[in-house]
XYZ file of C-alpha atoms in Angstrom:
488
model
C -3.935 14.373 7.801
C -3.414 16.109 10.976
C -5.629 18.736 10.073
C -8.052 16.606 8.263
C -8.572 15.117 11.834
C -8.630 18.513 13.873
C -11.474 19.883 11.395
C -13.425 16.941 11.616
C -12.233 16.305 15.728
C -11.918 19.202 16.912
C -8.388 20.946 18.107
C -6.698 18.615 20.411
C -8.348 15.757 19.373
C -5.932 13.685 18.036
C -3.140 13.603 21.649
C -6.161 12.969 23.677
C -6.413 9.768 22.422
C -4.024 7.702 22.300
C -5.194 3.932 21.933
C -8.289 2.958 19.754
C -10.261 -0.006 20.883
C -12.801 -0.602 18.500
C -12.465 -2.498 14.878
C -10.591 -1.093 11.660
C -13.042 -2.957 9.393
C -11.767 -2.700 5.643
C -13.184 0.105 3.396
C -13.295 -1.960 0.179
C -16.818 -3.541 1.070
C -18.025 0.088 0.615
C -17.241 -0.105 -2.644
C -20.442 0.872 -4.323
C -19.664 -1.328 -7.430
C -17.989 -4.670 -7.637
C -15.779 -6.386 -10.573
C -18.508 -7.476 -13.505
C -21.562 -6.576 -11.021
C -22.407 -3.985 -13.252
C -24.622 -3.733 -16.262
C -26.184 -1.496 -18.711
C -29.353 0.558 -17.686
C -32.000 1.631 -19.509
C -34.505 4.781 -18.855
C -37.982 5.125 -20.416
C -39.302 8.281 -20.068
C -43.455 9.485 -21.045
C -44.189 13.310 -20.050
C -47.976 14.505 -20.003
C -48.928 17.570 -19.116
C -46.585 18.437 -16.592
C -46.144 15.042 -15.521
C -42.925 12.588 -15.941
C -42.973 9.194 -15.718
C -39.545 7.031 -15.170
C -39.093 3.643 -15.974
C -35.230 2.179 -15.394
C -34.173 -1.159 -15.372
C -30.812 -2.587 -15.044
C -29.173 -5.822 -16.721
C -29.565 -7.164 -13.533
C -33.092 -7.028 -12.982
C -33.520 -3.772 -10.743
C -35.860 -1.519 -11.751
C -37.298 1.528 -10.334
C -40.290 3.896 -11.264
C -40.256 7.482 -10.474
C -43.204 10.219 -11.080
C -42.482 13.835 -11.140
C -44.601 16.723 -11.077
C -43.424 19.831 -13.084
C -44.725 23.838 -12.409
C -43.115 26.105 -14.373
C -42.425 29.775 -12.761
C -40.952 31.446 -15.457
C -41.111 31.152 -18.855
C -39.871 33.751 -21.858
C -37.809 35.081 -24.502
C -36.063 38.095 -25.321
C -35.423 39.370 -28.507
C -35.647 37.778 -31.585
C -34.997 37.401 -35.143
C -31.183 35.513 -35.561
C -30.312 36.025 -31.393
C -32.812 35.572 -28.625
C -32.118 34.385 -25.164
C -34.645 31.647 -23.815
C -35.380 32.883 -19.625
C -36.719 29.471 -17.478
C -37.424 28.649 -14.111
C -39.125 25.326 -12.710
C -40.012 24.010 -9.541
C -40.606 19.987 -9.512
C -41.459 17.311 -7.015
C -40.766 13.786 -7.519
C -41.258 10.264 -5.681
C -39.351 7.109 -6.828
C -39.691 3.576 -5.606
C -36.899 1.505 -6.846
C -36.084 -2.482 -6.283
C -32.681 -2.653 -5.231
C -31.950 -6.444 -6.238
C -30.912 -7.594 -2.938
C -33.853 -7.810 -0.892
C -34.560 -4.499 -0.322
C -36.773 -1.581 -1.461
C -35.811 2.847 -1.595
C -38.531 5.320 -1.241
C -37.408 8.744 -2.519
C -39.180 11.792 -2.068
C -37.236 14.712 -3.686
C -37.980 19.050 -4.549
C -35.561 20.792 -6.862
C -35.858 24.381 -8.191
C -34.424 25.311 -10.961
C -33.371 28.511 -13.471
C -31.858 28.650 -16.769
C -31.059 31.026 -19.115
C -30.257 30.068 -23.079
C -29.038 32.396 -25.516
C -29.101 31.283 -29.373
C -28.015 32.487 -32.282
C -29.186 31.252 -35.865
C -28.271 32.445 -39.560
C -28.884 30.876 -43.358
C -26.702 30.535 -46.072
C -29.274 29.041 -48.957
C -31.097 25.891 -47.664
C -28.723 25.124 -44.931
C -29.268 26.211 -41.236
C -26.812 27.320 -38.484
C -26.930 27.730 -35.028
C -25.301 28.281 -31.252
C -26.052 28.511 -28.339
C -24.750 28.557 -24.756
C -27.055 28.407 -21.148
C -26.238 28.913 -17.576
C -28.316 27.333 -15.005
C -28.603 27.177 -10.896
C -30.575 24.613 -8.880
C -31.331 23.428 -5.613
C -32.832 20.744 -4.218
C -33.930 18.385 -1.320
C -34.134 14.701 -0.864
C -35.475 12.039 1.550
C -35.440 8.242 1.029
C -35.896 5.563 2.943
C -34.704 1.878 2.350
C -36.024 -0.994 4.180
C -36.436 -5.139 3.720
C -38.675 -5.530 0.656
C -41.761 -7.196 3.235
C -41.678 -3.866 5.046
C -45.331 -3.254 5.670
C -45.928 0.410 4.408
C -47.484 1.761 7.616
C -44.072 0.792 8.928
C -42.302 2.577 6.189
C -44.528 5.902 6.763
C -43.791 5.556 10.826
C -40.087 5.609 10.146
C -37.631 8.637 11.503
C -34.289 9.108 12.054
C -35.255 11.036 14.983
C -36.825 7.977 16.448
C -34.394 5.026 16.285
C -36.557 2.581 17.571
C -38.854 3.301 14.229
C -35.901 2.376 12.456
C -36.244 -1.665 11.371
C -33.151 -3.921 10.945
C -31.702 -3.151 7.687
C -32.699 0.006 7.205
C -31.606 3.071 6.196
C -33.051 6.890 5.825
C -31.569 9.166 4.065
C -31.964 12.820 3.835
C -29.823 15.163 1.743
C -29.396 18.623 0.302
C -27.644 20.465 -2.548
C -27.001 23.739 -4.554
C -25.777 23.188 -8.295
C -24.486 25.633 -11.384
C -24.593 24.261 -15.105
C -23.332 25.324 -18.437
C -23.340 24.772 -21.984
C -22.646 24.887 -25.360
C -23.703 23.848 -28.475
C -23.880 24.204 -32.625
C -26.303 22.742 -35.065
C -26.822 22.563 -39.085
C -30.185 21.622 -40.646
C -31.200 21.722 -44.117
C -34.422 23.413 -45.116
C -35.195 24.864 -41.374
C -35.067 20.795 -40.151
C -32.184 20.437 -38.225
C -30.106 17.636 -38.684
C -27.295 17.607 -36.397
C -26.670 19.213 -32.814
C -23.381 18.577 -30.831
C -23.532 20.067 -27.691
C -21.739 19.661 -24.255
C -22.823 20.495 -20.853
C -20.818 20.791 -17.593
C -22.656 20.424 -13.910
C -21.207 21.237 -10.859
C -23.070 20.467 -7.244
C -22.301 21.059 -3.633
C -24.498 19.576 -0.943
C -24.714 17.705 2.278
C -25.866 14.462 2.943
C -26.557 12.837 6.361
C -27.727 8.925 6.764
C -29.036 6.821 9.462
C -29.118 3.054 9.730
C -30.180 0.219 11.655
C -27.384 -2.896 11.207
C -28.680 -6.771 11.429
C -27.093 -7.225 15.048
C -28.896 -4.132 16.446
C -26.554 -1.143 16.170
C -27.354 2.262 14.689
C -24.740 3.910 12.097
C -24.927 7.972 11.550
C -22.758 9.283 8.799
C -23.371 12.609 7.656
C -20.664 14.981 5.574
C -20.457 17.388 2.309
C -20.528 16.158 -0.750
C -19.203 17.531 -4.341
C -19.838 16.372 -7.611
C -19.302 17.225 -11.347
C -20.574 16.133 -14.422
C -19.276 16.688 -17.499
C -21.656 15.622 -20.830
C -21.089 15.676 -24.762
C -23.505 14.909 -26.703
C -23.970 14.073 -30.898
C -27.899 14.687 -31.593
C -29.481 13.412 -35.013
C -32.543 15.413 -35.789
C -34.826 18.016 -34.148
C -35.562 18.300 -30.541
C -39.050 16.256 -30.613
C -37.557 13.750 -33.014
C -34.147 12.396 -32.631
C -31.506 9.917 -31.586
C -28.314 10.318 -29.572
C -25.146 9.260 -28.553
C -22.336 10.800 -26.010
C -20.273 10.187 -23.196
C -20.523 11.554 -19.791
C -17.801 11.672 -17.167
C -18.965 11.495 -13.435
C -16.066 13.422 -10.906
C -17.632 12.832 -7.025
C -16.181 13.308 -3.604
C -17.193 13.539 -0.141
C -16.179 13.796 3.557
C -17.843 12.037 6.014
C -17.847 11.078 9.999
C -19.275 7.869 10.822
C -20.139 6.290 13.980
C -21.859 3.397 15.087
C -23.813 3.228 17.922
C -25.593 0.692 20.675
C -28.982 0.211 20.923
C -28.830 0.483 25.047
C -29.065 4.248 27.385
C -26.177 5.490 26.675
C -25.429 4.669 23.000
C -29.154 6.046 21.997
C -27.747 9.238 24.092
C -24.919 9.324 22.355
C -26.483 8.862 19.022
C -29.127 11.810 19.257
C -25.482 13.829 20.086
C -24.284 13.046 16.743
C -27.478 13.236 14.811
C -29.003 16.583 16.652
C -26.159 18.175 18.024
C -23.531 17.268 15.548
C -21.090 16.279 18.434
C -19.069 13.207 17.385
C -17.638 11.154 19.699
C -13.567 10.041 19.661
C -13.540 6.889 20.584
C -15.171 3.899 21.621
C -17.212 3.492 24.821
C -20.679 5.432 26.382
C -22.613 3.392 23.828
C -19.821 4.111 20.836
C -19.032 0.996 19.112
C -16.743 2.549 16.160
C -16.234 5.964 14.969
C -13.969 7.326 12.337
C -13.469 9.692 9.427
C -13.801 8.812 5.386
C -12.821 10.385 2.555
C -14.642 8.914 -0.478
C -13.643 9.812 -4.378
C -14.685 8.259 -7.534
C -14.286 8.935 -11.365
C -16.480 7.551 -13.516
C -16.421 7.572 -17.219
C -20.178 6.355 -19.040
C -21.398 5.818 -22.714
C -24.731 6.667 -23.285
C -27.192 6.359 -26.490
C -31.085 6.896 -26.973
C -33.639 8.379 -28.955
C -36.490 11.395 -27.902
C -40.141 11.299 -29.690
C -42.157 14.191 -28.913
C -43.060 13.831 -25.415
C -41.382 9.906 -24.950
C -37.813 9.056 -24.908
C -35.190 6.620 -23.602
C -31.685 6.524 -22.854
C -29.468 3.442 -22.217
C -26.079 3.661 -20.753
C -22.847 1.540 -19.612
C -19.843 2.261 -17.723
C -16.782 2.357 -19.584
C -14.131 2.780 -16.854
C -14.167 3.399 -13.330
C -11.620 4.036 -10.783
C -12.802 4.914 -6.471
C -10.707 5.670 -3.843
C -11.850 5.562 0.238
C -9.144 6.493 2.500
C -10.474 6.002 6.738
C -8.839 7.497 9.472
C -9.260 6.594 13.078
C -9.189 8.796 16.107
C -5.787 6.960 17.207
C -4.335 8.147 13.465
C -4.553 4.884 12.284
C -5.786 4.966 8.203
C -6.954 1.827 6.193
C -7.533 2.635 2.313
C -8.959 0.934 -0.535
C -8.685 2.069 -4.376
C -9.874 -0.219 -7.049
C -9.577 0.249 -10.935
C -12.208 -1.225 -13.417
C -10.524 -0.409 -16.885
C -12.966 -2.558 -19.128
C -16.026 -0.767 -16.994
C -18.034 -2.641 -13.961
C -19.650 -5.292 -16.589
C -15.771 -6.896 -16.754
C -14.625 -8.813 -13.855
C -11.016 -7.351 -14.784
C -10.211 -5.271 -11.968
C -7.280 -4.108 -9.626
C -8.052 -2.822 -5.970
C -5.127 -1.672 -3.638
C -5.407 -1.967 -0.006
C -3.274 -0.566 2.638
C -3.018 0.641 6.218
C -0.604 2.867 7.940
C 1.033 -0.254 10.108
C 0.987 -2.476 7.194
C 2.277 -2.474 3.332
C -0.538 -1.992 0.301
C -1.188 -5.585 -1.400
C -2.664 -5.945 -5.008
C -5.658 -8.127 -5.484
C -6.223 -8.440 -9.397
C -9.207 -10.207 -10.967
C -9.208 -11.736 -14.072
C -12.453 -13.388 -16.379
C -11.938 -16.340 -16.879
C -15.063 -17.498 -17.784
C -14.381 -19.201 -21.344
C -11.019 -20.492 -23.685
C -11.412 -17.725 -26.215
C -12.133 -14.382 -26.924
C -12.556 -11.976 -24.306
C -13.184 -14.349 -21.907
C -9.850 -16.361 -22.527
C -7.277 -16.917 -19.384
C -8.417 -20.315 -18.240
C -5.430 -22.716 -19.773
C -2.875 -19.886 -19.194
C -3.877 -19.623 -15.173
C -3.837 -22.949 -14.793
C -0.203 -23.224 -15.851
C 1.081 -20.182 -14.523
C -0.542 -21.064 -10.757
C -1.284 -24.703 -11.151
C -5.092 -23.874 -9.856
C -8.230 -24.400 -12.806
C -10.342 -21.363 -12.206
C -13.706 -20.744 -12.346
C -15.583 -17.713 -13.757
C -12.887 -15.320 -12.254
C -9.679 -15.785 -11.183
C -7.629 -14.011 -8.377
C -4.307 -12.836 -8.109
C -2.810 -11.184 -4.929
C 0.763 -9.216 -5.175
C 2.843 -7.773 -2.408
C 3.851 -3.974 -2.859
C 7.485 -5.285 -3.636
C 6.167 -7.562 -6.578
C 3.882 -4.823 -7.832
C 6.716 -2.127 -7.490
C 8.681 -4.263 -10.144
C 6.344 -4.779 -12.776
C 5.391 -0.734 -12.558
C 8.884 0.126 -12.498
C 10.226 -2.397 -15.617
C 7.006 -1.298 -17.612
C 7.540 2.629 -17.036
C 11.593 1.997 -17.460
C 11.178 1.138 -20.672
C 8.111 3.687 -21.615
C 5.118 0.483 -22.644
C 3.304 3.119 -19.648
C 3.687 6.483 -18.751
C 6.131 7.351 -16.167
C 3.858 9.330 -13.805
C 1.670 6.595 -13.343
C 1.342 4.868 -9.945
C 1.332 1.155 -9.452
C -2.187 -0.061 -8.892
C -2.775 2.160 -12.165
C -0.217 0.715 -13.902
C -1.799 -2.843 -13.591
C -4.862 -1.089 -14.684
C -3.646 -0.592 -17.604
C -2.167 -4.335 -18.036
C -6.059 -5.700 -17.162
C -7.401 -3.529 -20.073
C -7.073 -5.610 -22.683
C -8.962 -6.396 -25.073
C -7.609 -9.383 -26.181
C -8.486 -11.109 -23.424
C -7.292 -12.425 -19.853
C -4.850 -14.609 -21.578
C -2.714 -11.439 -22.767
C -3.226 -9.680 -19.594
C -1.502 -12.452 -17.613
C 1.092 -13.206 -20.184
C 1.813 -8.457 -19.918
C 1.502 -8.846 -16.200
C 4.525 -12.410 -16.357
C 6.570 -10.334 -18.796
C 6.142 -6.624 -16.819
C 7.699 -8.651 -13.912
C 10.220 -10.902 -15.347
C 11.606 -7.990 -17.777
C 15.417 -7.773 -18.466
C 17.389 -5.370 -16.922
C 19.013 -4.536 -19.946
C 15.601 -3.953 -21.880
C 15.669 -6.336 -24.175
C 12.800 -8.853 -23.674
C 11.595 -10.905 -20.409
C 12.469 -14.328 -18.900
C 9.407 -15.970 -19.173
C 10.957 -18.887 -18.096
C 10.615 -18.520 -14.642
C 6.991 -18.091 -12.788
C 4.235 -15.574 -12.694
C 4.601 -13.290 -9.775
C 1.411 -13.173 -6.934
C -0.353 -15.777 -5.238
C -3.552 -17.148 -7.047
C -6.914 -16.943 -4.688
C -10.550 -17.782 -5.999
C -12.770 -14.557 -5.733
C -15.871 -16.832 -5.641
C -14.758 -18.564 -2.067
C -12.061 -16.157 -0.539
C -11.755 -12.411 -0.307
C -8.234 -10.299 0.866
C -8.561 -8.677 4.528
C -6.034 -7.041 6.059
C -3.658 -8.110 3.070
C -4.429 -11.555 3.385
C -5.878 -14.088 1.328
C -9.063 -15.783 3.942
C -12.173 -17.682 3.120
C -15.174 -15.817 3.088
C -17.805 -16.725 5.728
């Protein structure tokens, strides 16, 4: 960590300062997804003549629209006959405007360039068709976006600049970003009669960029953070039919992490000079003070795991697609040293209110918040009646459960003792595992009671004796600083 904080500080940065005097604020409301927040989203797609219109809506009612304009630069084969390898290359510009759901609206210009090259094989035997093929691509691209309140007058929206901060309204945000990318891929098909009639294929992305935002908070202050960013996608894919004609299914695993430096700033003399420091200059500050209200460095990671399914015809398509597990990590670090982290677990996917998110510092010991749906007596949704008499609380929708690091120690270290998890698994994963069940809340309580209570000798639990934690109610209270409070 030390040199995390002298690449990011500069040498010496860390025994110049010795106290920190602003906030350690917890990373966990950064979380870009909350427990059963999610939903699936669906894309419509309609190309004409070089022209691609977008159309995505999510379960909960955002939607977005994006149009992008396609030139192509290159375009042609060589060879032919059973092997020929497809050369492309493509310049695009899109803009998107996309209702976030919460009051706000994102205008996205964006440019990409990119170049691919295929090379197939194909061969007979009778009436059946066979076929392989593998591509390697590079791209880059540029992006701006802008969010602001949803009443944002669009003169106001055109006037804005991060170079400006008094364009910059309350509660909103610009965003400009850039990135370089390398894909492969392979595939194999059969068909019948020249018609194909079944393509599996997998594709693998991998994308390096930088991306630098600017804010302006409700009480006034102005928030830089800028950093690199990496991200890989990995894709397989079952197709049913031809290319203009078909439906799909496939799963698509989403690897991301970045580094950033963040800083909040006053809106007063010296905090705008301070701010056009960071912004132009790329000079940091340290610490608080001169106009710095906080300042630290963040270290984001998530792995997410999708399903997706949809259908192409001719020149219209859609795809739908839901997340089937999740699992993101921040980790903060002060100037003074001091870290705060955050890692939460969705198992059942961000639909499911099931959920585990750790949360630690470096002066204080990681706690376990656990959510549970609880929203009905059977099925899935079952837990109510067995909360109730574990805690002696009647939940509502979802129902909290907060364990110390000593109480989740034990039930990681009875359930890996006796092999019901792997033994290289930590302990917020571990519950993970416990709140991925699919028979319900009910079970996952009753797991969670028996990991704890288990006998040292192995044989069975005590579930005599009470259900570890303390219960909490996610709708009215949140966990800060380890602590059960009510939110405000």
């Amino acid at each position: 960590m030390k040199d995390l904080l002298e690449d990011i500080l500069g040498q010496g940065a860390e025994p110049t300062i010795d106290t920190y005097h602003g906030d350690y604020d917890n990373p966990a409301d950064e979380f870009d997804v909350k427990p059963g927040e999610g939903g699936r989203e669906t894309s419509r797609t309609l190309d004409v003549g070089g022209k691609s219109v977008e159309y995505t809506t999510d379960a909960d009612g955002t939607h977005s629209t994006k149009v992008t304009f396609s030139k192509p630069l290159l375009d042609a084969t060589v060879g032919g006959g059973p092997a020929s390898v497809d050369l492309e290359a493509e310049i695009s510009t899109s803009g998107e405007r996309k209702d976030n759901g919460d009051g706000t609206v994102t205008y996205t210009m964006s440019s990409e360039l990119t170049a691919e090259a295929r090379a197939e094989l194909k061969g007979k035997a009778g009436p059946v068709s066979l076929s392989a093929d593998s591509s390697e691509g590079v791209g880059a691209s540029t992006e701006y976006s802008v969010t602001v309140p949803e009443d944002t007058p669009m003169d106001q929206v055109l006037g804005i600049t991060p170079f400006d901060p008094s364009s910059i309204p309350p509660g909103a945000t610009v965003t400009f970003a850039s990135s370089e990318s390398r894909s492969s891929g392979d595939g194999a098909g059969a068909g019948v009669l020249g018609i194909d009639l079944v393509t599996v294929s997998g594709e693998h992305t991998s994308e390096v960029g930088h991306s630098t935002s600017v804010g302006r908070n409700p009480d006034d202050t102005l928030t830089v953070t800028t950093g690199p960013t990496d991200k890989m996608v990995g894709t397989g894919k079952v197709q049913l039919g031809p290319d203009g004609l078909n439906v799909f299914i496939g799963r698509r695993g989403t690897d991301t992490d970045a580094t950033f430096e963040t800083a909040t700033f006053a809106d007063d003399a010296s905090g705008r000079t301070a701010y056009q420091e960071a912004l132009v200059g790329g000079r940091f500050p340290d610490d608080v003070g001169q106009g710095v209200v906080s300042t630290y460095a963040e270290y984001q990671e998530s792995h997410v795991i999708d399903s997706v399914e949809g259908w192409q015809l001719g020149g219209a398509g859609s795809e739908s697609s839901s997340n089937s597990t999740r699992h993101d990590v921040i980790t903060r670090t002060y100037a003074d040293g001091h870290e705060e982290t955050a890692e939460q677990w969705l198992p059942m996917g961000d639909q499911s209110t099931n959920s585990v998110v750790e949360s630690g510092a470096s002066d204080r010991p990681s706690t376990y918040a656990i959510q549970l749906d609880t929203s009905g007596e059977s099925g899935a949704h079952a837990g109510t009646s067995a909360y109730e008499k574990e805690y002696g609380v009647a939940p509502g929708e979802r129902a909290g459960i907060l364990l110390t690091e000593d109480e989740a120690r034990t039930v990681r270290d009875n359930l890996a003792g006796d092999g019901a998890v792997p033994s290289d698994r930590g302990t917020g994963e571990t519950l993970s595992i416990l709140m991925n069940d699919d028979r319900g809340s009910e079970w996952a309580l009753h797991d969670l009671k028996s990991g704890y209570h288990e006998n040292p000798d192995g044989n069975g639990s005590d579930l005599s004796k009470p259900a570890p934690g303390t219960p909490y109610d996610p709708e009215t209270q949140s966990v800060r600083g380890g602590k059960i409070v009510d939110k405000p």
